PDB file of C-alpha atoms in Angstrom:
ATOM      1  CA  UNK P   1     -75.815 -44.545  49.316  1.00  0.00           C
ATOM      2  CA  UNK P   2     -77.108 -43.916  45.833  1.00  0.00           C
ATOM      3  CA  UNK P   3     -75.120 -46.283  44.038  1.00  0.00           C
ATOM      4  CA  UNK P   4     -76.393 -48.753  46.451  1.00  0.00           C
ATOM      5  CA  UNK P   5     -80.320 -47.366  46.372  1.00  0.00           C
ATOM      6  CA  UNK P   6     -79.485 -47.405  42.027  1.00  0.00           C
ATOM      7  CA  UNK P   7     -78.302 -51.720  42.336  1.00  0.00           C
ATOM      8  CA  UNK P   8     -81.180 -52.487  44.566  1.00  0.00           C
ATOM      9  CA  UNK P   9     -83.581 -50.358  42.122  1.00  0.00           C
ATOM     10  CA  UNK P  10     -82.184 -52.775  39.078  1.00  0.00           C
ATOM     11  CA  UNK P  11     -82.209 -55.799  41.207  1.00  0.00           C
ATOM     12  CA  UNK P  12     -85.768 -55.400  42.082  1.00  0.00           C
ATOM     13  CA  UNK P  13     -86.828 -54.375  38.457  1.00  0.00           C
ATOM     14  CA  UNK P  14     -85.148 -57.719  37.302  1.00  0.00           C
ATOM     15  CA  UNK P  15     -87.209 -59.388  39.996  1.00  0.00           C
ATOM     16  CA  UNK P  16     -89.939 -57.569  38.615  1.00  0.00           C
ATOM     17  CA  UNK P  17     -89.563 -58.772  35.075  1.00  0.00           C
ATOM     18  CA  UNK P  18     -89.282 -62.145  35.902  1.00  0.00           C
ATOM     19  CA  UNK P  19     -92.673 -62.632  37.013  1.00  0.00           C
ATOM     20  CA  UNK P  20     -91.962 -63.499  40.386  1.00  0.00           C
ATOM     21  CA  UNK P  21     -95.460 -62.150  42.909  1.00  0.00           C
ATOM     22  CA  UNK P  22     -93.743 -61.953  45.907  1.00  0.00           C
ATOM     23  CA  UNK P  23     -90.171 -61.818  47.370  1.00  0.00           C
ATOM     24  CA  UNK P  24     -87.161 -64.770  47.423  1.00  0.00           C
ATOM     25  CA  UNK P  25     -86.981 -64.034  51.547  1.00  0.00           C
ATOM     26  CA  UNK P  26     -91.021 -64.064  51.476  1.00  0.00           C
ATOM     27  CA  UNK P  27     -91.021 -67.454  49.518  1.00  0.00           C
ATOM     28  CA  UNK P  28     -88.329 -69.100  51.471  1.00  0.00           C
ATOM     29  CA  UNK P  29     -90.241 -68.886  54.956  1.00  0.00           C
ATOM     30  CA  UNK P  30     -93.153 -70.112  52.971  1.00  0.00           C
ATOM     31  CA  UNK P  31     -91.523 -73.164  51.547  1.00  0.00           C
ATOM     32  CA  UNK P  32     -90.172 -74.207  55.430  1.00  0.00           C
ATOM     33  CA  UNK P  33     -93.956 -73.801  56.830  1.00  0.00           C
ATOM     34  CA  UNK P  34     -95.629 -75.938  53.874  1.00  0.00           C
ATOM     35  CA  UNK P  35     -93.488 -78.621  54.967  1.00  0.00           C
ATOM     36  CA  UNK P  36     -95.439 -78.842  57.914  1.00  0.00           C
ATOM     37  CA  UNK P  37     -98.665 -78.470  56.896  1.00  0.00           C
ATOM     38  CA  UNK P  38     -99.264 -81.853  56.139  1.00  0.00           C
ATOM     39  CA  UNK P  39     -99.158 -83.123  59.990  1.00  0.00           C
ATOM     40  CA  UNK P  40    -102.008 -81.319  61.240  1.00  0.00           C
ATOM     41  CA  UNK P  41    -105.516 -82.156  61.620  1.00  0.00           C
ATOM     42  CA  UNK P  42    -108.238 -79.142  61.540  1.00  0.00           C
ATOM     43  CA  UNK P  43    -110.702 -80.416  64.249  1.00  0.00           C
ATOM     44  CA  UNK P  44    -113.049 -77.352  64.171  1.00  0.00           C
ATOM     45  CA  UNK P  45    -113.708 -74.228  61.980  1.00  0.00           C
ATOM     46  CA  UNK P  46    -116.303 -71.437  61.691  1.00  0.00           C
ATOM     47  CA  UNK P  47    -116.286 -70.586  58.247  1.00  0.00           C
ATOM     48  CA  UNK P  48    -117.987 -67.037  58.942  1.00  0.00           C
ATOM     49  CA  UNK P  49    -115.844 -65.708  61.147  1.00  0.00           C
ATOM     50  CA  UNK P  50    -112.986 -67.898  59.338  1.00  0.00           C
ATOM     51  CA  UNK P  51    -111.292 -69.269  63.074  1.00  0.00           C
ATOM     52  CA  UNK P  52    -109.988 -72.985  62.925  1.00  0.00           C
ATOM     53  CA  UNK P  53    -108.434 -75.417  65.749  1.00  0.00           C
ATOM     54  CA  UNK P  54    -105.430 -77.343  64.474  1.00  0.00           C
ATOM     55  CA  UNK P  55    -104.195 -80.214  66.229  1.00  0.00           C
ATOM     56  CA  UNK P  56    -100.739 -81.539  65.909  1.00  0.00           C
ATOM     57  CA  UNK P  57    -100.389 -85.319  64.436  1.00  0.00           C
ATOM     58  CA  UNK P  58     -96.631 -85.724  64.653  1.00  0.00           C
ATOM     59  CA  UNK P  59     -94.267 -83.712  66.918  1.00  0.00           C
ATOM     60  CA  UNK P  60     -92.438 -81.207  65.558  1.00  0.00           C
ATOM     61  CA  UNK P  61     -90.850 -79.260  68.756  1.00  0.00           C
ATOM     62  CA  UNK P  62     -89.433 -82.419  70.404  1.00  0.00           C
ATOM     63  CA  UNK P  63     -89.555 -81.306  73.659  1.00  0.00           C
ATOM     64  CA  UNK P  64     -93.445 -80.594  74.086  1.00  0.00           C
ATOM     65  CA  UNK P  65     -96.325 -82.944  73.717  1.00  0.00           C
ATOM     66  CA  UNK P  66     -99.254 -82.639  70.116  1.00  0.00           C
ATOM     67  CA  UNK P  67    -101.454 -79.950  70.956  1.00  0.00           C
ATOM     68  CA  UNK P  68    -103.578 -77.713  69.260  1.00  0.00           C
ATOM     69  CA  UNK P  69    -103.637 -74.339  68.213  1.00  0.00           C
ATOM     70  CA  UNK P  70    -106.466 -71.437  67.596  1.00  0.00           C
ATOM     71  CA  UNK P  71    -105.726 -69.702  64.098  1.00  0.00           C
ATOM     72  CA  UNK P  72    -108.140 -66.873  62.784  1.00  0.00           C
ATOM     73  CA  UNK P  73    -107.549 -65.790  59.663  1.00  0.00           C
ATOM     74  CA  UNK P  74    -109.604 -62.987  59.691  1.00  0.00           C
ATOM     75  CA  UNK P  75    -107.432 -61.677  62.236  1.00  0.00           C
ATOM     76  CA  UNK P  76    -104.006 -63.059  61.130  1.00  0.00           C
ATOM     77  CA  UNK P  77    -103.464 -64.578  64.083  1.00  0.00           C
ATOM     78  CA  UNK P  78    -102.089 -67.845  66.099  1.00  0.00           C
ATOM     79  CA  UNK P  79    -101.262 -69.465  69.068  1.00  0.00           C
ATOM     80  CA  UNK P  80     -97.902 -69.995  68.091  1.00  0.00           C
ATOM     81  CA  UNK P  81     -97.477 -66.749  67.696  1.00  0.00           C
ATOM     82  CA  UNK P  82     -95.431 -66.984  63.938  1.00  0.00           C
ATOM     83  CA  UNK P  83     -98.389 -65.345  62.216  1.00  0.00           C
ATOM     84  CA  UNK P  84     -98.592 -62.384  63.979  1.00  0.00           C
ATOM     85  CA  UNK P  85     -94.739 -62.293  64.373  1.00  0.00           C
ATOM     86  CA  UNK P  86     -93.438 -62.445  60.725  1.00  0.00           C
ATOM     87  CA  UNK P  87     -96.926 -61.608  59.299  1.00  0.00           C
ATOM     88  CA  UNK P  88     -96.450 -64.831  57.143  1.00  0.00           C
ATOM     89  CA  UNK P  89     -98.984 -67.403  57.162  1.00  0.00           C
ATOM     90  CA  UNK P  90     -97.431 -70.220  59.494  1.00  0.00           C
ATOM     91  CA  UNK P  91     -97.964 -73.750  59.212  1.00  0.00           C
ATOM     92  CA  UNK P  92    -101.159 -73.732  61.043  1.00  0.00           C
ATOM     93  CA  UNK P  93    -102.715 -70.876  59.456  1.00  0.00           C
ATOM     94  CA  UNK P  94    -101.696 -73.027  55.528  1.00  0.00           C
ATOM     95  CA  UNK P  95    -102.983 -76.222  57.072  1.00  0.00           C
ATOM     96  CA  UNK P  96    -106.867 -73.926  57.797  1.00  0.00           C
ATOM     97  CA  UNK P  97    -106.630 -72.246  54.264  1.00  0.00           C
ATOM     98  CA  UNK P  98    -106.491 -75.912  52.994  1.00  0.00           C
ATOM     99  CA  UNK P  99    -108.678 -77.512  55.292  1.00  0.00           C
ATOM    100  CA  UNK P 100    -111.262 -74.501  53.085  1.00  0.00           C
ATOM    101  CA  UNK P 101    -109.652 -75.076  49.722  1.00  0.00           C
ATOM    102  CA  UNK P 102    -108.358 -71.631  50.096  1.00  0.00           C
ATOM    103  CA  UNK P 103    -105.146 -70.412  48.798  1.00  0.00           C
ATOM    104  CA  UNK P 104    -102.987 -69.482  51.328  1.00  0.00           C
ATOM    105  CA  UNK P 105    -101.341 -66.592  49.613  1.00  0.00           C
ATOM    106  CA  UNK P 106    -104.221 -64.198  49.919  1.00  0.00           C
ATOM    107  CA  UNK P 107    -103.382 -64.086  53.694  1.00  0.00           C
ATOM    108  CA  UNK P 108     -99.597 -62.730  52.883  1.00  0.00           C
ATOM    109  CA  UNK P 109     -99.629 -59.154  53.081  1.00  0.00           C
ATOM    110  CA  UNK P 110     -99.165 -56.781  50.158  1.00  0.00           C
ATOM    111  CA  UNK P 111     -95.566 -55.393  51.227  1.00  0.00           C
ATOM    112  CA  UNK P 112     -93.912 -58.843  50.237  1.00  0.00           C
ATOM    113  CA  UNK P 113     -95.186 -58.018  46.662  1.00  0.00           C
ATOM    114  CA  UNK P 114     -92.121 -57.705  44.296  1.00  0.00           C
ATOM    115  CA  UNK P 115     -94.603 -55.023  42.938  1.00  0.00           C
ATOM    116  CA  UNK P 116     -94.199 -52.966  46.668  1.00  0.00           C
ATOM    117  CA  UNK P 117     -91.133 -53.617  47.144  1.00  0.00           C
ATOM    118  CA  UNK P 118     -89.650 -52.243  43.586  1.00  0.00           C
ATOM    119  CA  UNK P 119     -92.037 -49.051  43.961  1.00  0.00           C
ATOM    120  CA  UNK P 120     -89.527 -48.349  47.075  1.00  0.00           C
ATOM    121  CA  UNK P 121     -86.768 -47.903  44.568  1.00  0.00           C
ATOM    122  CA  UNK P 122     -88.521 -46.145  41.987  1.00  0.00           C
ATOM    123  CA  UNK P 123     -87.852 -42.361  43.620  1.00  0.00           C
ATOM    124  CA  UNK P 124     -84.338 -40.995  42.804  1.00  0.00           C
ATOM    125  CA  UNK P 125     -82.590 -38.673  45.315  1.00  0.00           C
ATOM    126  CA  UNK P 126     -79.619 -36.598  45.385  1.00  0.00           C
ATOM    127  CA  UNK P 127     -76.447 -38.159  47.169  1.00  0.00           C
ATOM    128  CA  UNK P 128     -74.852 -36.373  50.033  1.00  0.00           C
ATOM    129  CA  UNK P 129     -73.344 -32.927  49.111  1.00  0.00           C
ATOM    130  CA  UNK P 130     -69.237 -32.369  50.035  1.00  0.00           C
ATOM    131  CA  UNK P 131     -68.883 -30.718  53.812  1.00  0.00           C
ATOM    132  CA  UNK P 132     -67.613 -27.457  52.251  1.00  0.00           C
ATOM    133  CA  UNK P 133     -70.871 -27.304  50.069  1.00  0.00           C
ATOM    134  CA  UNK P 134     -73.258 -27.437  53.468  1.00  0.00           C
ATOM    135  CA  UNK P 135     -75.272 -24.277  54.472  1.00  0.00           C
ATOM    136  CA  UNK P 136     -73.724 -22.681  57.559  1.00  0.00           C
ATOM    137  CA  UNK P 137     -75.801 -24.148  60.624  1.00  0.00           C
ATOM    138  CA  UNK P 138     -78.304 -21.296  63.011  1.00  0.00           C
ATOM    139  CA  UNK P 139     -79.049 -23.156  65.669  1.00  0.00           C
ATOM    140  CA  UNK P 140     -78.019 -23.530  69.480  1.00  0.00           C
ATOM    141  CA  UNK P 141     -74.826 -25.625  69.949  1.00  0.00           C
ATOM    142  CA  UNK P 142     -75.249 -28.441  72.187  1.00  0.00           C
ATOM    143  CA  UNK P 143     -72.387 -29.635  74.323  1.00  0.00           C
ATOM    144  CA  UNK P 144     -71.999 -32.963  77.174  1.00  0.00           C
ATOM    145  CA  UNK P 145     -72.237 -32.157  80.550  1.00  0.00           C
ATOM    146  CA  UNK P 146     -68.878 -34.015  81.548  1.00  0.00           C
ATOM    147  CA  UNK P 147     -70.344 -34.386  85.069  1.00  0.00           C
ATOM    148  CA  UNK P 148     -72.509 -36.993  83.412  1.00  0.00           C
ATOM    149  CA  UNK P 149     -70.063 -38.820  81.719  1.00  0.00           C
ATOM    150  CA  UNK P 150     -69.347 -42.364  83.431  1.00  0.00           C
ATOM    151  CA  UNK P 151     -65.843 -43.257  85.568  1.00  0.00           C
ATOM    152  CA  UNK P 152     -63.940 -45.706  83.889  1.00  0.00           C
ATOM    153  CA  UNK P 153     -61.386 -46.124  86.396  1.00  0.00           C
ATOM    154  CA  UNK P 154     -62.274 -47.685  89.474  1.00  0.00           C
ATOM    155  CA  UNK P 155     -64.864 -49.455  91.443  1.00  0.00           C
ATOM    156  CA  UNK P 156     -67.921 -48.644  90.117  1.00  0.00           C
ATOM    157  CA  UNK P 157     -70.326 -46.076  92.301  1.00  0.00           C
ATOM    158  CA  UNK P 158     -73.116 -47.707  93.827  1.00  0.00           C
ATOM    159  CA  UNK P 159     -76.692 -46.550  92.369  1.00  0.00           C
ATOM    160  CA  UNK P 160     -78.457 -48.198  95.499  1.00  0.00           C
ATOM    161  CA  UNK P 161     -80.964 -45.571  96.678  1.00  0.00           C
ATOM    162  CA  UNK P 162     -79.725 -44.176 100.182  1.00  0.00           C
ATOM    163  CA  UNK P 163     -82.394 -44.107 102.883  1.00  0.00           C
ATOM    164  CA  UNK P 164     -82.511 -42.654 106.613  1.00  0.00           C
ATOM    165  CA  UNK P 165     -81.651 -46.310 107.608  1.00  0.00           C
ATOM    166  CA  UNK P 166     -77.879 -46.006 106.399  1.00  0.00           C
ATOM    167  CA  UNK P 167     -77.010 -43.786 108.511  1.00  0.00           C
ATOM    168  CA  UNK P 168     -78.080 -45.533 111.802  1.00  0.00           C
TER     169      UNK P 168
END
């Protein structure tokens, strides 16, 4: 474990070095979702409260008709459901920041910063000491209550909930 925390830590600092803001797994779902930016319409937007209503131009999904979609970016939210899921900007929420001329990577959150990410890696810890080197445990010893262990062999016991009924 800490050679593997000690590669990821020089990994990230090359990442680091190399001037990249935020990370290759971060950029790549970017890069599919500004695609798509470019078939939607922004038919409505409240620039106070920063909530738009983006309507679909060309189909995407295939199977579903154009409709629209409610993005707040205030919130970091949409109807689709990709912002809130992945907390990435999806398409909807990059076609709103440029409806506003608005750069789109002020909605990404901070922990896809290289910056974040590398200060993960930054503390050091001691690797797992040998078994014989462990202090000598004090506590209660638990053990399995074999009655609670499941058959193998067999039909399988029913776990329908008996009632007075049965046993007319």
């Amino acid at each position: 474990m800490g050679t593997l925390w000690g590669k990821r830590g020089k990994d990230w600092t090359k990442n680091l070095s190399s001037g990249k803001e935020f990370t290759d797994n971060c950029m790549k779902g970017i890069a599919e979702e500004v695609e798509k930016f470019h078939s939607y319409n922004v038919l409505a937007f409240d620039r106070e409260s920063h909530y738009f209503v983006v309507q679909e131009t060309v189909n995407n999904r295939n199977c579903r008709p154009l409709t629209h979609f409610n993005v707040n970016l205030q919130t970091r939210t949409c109807d689709c459901g990709r912002f809130q899921t992945f907390h990435l900007p999806c398409s909807h929420a990059i076609a709103a920041c440029s409806h506003i001329n608005h750069d789109y990577t002020t909605v990404i959150p901070d922990l896809y910063r290289v910056i974040n990410v590398f200060k993960i890696y930054i503390q050091s810890f001691l690797g797992v000491p040998q078994e014989d080197n462990w202090p000598s445990y004090l506590g209660d010893t638990l053990m399995h209550d074999e009655r609670m262990r499941q058959n193998k062999k067999g039909r399988t016991n029913s776990t329908r909930i008996r009632t007075e009924i049965d046993t007319v």
